[in-house]
Coordinates of C-alpha atoms in Angstrom, one line a residue:
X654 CA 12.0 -26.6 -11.6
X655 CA 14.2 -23.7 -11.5
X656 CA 16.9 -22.6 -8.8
X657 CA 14.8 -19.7 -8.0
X658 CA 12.1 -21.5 -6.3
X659 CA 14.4 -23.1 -4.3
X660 CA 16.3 -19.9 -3.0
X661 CA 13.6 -19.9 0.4
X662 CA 10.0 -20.5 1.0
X663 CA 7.4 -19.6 3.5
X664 CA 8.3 -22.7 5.7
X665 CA 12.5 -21.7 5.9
X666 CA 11.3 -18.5 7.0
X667 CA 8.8 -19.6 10.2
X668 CA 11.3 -22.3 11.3
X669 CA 13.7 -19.5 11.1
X670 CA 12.0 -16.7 13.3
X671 CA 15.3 -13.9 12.9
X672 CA 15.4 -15.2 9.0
X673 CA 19.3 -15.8 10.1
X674 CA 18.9 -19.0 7.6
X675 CA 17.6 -17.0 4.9
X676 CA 20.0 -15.9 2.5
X677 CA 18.7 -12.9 0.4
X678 CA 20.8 -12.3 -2.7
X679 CA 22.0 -8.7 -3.3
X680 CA 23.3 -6.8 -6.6
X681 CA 24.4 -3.1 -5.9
X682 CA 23.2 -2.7 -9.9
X683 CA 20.2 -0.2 -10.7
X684 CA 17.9 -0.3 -13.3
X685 CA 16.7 3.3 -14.5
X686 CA 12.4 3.0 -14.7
X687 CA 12.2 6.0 -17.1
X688 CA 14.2 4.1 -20.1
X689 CA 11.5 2.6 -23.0
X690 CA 11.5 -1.2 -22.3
X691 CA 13.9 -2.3 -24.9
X692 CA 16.3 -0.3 -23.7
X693 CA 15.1 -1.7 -20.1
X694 CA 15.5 -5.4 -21.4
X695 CA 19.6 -5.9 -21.8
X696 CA 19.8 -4.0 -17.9
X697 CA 17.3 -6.4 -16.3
X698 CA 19.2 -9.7 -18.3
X699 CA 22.1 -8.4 -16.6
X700 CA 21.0 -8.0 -13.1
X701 CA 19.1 -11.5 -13.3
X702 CA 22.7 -13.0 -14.8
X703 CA 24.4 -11.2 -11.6
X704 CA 22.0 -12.4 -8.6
X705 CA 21.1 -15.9 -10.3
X706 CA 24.2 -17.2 -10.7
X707 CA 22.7 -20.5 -12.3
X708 CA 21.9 -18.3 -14.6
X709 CA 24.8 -16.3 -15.2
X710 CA 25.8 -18.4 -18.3
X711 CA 22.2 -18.5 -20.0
X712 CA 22.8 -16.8 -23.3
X713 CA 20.7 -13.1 -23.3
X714 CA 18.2 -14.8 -25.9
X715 CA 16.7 -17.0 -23.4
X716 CA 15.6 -14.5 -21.0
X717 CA 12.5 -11.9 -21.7
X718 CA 11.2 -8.7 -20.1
X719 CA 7.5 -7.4 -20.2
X720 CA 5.7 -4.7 -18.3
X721 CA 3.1 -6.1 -15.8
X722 CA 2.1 -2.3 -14.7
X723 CA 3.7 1.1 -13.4
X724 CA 2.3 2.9 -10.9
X725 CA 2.8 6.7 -10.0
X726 CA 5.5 5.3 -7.6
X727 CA 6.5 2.1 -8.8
X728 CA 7.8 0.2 -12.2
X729 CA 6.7 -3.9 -12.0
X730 CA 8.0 -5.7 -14.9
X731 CA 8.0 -9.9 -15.2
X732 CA 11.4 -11.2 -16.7
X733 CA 11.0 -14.5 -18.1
X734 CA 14.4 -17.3 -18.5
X735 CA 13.9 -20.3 -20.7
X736 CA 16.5 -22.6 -18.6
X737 CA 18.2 -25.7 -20.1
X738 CA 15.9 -28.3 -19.0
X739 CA 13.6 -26.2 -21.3
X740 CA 11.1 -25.0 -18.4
X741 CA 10.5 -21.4 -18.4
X742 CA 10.8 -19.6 -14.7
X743 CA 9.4 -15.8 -14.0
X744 CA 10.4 -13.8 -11.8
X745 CA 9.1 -10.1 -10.7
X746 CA 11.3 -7.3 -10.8
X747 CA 10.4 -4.0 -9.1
X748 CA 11.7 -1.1 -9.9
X749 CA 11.3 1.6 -7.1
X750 CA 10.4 5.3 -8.4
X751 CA 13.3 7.7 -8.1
X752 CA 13.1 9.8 -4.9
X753 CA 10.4 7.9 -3.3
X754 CA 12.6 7.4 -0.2
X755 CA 11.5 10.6 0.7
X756 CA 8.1 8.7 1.7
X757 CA 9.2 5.2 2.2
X758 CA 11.3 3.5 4.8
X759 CA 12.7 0.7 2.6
X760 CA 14.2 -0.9 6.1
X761 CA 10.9 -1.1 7.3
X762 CA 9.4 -2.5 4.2
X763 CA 11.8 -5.7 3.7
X764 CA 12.1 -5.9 7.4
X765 CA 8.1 -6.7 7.1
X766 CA 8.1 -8.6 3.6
X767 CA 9.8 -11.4 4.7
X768 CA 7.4 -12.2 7.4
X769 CA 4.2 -11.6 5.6
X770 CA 5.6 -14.0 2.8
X771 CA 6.3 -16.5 5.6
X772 CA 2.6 -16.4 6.7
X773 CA 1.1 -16.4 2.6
X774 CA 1.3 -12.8 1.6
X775 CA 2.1 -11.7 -1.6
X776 CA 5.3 -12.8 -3.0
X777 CA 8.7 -14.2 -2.0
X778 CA 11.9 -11.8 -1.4
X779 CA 14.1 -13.8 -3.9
X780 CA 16.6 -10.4 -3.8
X781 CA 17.5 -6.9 -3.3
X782 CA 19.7 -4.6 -5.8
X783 CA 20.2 -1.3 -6.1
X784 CA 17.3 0.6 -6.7
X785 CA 14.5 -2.5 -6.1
X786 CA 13.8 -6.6 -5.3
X787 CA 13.1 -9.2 -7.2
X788 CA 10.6 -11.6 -5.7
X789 CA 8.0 -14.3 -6.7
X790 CA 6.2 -14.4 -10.0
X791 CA 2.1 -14.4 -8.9
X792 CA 0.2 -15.8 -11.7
X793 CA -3.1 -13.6 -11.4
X794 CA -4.8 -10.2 -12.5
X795 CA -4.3 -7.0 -11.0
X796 CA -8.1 -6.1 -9.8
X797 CA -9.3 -2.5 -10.9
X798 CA -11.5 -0.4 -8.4
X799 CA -14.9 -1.7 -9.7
X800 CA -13.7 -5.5 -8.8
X801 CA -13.7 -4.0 -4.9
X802 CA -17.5 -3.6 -5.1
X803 CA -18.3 -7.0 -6.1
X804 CA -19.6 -8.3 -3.0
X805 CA -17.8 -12.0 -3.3
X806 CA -14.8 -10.0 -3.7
X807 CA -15.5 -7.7 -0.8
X808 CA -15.7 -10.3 1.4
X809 CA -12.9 -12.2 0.3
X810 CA -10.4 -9.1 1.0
X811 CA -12.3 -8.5 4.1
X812 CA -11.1 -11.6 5.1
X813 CA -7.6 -11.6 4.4
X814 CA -7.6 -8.2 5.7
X815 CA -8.1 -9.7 8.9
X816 CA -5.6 -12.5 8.7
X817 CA -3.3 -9.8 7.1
X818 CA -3.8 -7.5 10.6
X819 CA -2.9 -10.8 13.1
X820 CA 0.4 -11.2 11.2
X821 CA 3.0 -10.3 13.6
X822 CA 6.5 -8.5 12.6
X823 CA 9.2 -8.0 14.6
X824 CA 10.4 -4.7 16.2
X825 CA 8.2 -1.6 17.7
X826 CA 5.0 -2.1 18.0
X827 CA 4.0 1.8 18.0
X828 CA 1.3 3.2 15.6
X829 CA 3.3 5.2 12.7
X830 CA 0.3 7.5 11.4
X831 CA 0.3 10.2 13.7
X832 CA 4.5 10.0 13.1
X833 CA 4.6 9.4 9.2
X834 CA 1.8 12.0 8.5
X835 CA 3.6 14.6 10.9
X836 CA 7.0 13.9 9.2
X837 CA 5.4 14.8 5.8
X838 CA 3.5 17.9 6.8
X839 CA 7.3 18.6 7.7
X840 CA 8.6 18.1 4.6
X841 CA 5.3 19.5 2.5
X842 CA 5.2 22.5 4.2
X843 CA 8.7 23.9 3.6
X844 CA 9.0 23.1 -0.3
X845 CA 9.9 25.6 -3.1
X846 CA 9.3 24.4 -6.7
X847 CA 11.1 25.5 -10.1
X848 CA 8.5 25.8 -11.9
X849 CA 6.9 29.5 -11.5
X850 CA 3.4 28.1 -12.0
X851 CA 3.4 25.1 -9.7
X852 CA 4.9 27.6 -6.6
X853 CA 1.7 29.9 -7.5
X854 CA -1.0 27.3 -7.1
X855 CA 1.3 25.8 -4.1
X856 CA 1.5 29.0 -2.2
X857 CA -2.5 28.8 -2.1
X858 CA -2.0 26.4 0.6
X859 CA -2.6 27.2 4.0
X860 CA -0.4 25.2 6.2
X861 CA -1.5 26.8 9.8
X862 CA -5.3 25.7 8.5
X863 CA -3.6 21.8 7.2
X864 CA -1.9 22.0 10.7
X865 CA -5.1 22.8 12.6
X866 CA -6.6 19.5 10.8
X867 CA -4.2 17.4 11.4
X868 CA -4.3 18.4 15.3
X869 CA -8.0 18.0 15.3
X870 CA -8.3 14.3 13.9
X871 CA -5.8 13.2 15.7
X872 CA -7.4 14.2 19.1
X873 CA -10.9 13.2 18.2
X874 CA -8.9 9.6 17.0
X875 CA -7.1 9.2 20.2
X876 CA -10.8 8.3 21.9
X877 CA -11.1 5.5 20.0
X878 CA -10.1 2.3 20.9
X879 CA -8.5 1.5 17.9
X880 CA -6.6 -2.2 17.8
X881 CA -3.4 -1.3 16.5
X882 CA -2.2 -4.2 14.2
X883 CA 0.5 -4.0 11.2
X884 CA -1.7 -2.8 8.3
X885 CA -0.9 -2.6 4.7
X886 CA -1.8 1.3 4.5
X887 CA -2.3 1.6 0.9
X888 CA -4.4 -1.4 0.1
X889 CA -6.0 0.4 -3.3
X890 CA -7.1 -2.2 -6.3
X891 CA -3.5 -2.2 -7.9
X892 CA -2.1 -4.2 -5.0
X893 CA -4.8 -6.5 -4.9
X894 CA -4.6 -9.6 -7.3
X895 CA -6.8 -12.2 -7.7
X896 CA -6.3 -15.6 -9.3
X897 CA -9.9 -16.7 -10.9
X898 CA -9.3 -19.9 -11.6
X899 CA -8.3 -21.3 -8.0
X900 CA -10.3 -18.4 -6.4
X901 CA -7.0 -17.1 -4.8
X902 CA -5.9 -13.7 -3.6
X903 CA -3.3 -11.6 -3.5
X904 CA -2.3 -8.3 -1.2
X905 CA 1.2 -7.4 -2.8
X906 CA 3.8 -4.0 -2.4
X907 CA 4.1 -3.4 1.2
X908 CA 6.1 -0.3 0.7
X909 CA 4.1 1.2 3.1
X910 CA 3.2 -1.1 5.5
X911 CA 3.8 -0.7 9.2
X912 CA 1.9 -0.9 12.8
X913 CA -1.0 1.2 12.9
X914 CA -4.8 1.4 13.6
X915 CA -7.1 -1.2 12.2
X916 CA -9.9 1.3 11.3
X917 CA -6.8 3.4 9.1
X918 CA -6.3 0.3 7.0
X919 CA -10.0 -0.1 6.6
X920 CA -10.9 3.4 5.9
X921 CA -7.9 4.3 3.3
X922 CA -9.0 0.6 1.6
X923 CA -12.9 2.4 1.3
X924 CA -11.0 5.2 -0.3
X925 CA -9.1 3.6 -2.9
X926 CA -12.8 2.6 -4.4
X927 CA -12.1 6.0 -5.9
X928 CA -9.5 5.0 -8.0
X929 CA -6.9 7.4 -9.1
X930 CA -9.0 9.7 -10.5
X931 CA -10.7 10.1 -6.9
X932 CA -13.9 9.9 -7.9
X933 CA -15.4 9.6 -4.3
X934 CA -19.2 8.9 -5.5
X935 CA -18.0 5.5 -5.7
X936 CA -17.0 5.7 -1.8
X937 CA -18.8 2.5 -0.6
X938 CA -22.5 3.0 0.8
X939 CA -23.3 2.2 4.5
X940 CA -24.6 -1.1 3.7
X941 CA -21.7 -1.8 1.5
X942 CA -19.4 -1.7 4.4
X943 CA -21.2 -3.2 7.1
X944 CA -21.2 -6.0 4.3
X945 CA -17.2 -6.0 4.9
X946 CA -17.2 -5.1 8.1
X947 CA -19.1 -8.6 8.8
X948 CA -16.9 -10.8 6.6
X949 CA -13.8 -8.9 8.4
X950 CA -15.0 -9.4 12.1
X951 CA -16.4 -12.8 11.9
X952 CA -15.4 -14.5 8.8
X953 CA -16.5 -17.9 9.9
X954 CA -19.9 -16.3 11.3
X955 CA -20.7 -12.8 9.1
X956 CA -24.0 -12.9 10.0
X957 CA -23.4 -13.9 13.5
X958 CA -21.7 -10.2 13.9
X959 CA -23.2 -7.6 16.6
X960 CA -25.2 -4.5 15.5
X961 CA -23.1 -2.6 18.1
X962 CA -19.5 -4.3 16.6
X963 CA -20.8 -3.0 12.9
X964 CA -21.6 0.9 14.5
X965 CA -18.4 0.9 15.8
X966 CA -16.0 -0.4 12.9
X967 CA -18.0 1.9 10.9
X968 CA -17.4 5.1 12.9
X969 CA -14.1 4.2 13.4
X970 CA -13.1 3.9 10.0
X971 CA -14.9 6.6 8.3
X972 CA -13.3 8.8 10.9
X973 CA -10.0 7.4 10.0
X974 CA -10.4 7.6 6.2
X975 CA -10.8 11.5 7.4
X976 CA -6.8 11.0 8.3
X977 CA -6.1 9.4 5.2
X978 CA -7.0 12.0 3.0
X979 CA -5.2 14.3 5.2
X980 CA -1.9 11.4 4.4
X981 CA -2.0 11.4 0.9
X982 CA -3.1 15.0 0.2
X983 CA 0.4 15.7 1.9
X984 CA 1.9 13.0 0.0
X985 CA 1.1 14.6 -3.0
X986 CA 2.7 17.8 -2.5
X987 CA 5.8 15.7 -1.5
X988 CA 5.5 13.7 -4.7
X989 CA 5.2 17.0 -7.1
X990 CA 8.5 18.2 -5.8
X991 CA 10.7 15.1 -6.2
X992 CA 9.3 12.3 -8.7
X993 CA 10.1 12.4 -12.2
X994 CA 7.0 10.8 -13.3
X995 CA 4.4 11.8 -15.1
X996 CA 1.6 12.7 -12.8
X997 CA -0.7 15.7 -11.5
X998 CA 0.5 15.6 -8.2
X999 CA 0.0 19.2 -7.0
X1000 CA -4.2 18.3 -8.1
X1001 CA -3.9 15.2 -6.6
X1002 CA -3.6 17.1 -3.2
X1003 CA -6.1 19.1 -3.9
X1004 CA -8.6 16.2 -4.9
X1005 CA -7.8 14.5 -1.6
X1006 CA -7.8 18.0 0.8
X1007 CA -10.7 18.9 -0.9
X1008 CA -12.9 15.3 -0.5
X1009 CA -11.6 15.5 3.1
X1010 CA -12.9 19.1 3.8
X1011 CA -16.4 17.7 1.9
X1012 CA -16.3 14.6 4.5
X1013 CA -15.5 16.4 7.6
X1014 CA -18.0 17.6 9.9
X1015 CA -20.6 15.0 8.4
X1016 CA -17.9 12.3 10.0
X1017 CA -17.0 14.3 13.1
X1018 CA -20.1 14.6 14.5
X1019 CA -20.9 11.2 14.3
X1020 CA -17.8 10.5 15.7
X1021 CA -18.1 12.8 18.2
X1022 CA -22.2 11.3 18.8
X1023 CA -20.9 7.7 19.2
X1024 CA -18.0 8.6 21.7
X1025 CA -20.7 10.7 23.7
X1026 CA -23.1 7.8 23.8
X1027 CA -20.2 5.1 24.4
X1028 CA -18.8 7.7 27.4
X1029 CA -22.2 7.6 28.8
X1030 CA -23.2 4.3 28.4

């Protein structure tokens, strides 16, 4: 087959713990996401041309770009070579959204892929440019948020949810959220927008109150015993892919992956039900999650799981999924100040603020009801 496959696999990388033998091709090209796709095409031949060097001499009609799906952060396209022993090799090309450093420690991010590849997740690094990587084509769909309520489904991520968390990445092994969601209150709170109408409906915003929030969860959080285990953080349906055929799936884009609590993972996963229009009546029902939570805890035995294991995952998650609302409300604001795409941003905080203000005390208090009978116990 074709040279990419055989720039490094899984197996290079475990015998190779510091990845000292892997050698990661680099381009310092960029690709701009907000150019129409033929316009896209001739930029992506090029940089393919420059970090393949086997294919550096492939005349431009052999190689084709389509678009596999853009996110509101994110361009993922699927360029396509026809090589001279006639096979046809894909490879994915992401395109990161301008400004989303601002929210995303890239170090971190390829730091962590190349050690969740070694152990099965998502795809291989094959490179890095500019403004992006190239990695592994995955031949499978993109789920949509009504695929996570399918209970075979549900199970199925609950499981690799759980080999995903016993992954183990180099480096600190501190919890980020507390850190990450400070550090974009930071940034969310001092903005000033252009745009006369967007600074009206952002000076709304009461930052003491957001502040207050923030202080409050994280107190109530730090009674829980949380394992802290390198979650994905932003495990919605469009980084979920399954493969029907062979039954296979996929977590992919670990942009914003790091160490942090279990029941954050969990909780922002029960969120992204929602989809991006947040509808939040599609939040997953008590017996839905216990339903995950068994398949997640004892994924050889679900039905072997404790009452008492199932209260607590729940609690702590849907006290956590209180924190991340609070995350991507502030997100948001973050987002409608620097991207250039095309998205509701400033709402977007809203929706989520708003959904986490409607969740609150109902959460809290059993929180707080399960810590008091846990205390005393």
């Amino acid at each position: 087959m074709g040279a990419v496959n055989n720039i490094w696999n899984a197996k290079e990388v475990a015998e190779a713990p510091d990845n000292s033998a892997i050698q990661i091709r680099f381009s310092s090209q960029s690709v701009d996401p907000s150019l129409p796709l033929p316009q896209i095409t001739p930029l992506v031949t090029k940089l393919c041309k420059d970090l393949f060097k086997e294919w550096s001499d492939l005349d431009d009609s052999r190689f084709s770009v389509e678009t596999v799906s853009g996110g509101i952060t994110n361009l993922l396209l699927k360029a396509t070579v026809k090589e001279d022993d006639g096979n046809e090799v894909s490879v994915t090309v992401r395109l990161y959204g301008p400004n989303t450093d601002y929210v995303i420690n890239r170090e971190r991010e390829l730091q962590a892929i190349k050690y969740l590849s070694a152990a099965g997740f998502g795809a291989s690094l094959l490179a890095v440019f500019g403004n992006g990587m190239v990695q592994s084509f995955i031949n499978a769909r993109t789920l949509v948020p009504l695929d996570m309520r399918d209970p075979k489904l549900a199970a199925d991520i609950a499981k690799e949810l759980r080999r995903f968390h016993q992954v183990e990445i180099p480096g600190s092994k501190e919890p980020q959220l507390w850190t990450d969601i400070f550090k974009f209150y930071e940034k969310a709170s001092a903005l000033e927008f252009d745009d006369n109408e967007k600074q009206k409906i952002y000076e709304t915003i009461s930052f003491s109150e957001v502040h207050n929030e923030l202080v409050e969860v994280k107190e109530l959080t730090s009674h829980f015993n949380a394992p802290v285990v390198f979650c994905h953080n932003d495990l919605l349906s469009g980084n979920i892919m399954v493969n029907d055929e062979e039954e296979k799936l996929y977590f992919i884009d670990f942009e914003y992956g790091s160490y942090n609590y279990r029941g954050f993972d969990i909780g922002n996963h029960f969120n992204e039900y929602a989809g991006y229009e947040c509808d939040y009546s599609l939040y997953p029902t008590k017996e839905e999650q216990y339903h995950f939570f068994r398949h997640y805890l004892g994924p050889e035995k679900p039905q072997a799981v404790s009452d008492k294991d199932l209260e607590a995952l729940y609690i702590e998650a849907n006290t956590y999924m209180l924190a991340s609302h609070l995350y991507w409300a502030l997100w948001g604001l973050i987002q409608a100040k620097f991207s250039p795409i095309e998205f509701d941003y400033l709402s977007y905080f809203f929706l989520r603020y708003n959904e986490y203000k409607k969740q609150k005390e109902k959460c809290l208090l059993l929180a707080r009801s399960f810590l008091s009978r846990s205390n005393a116990g």
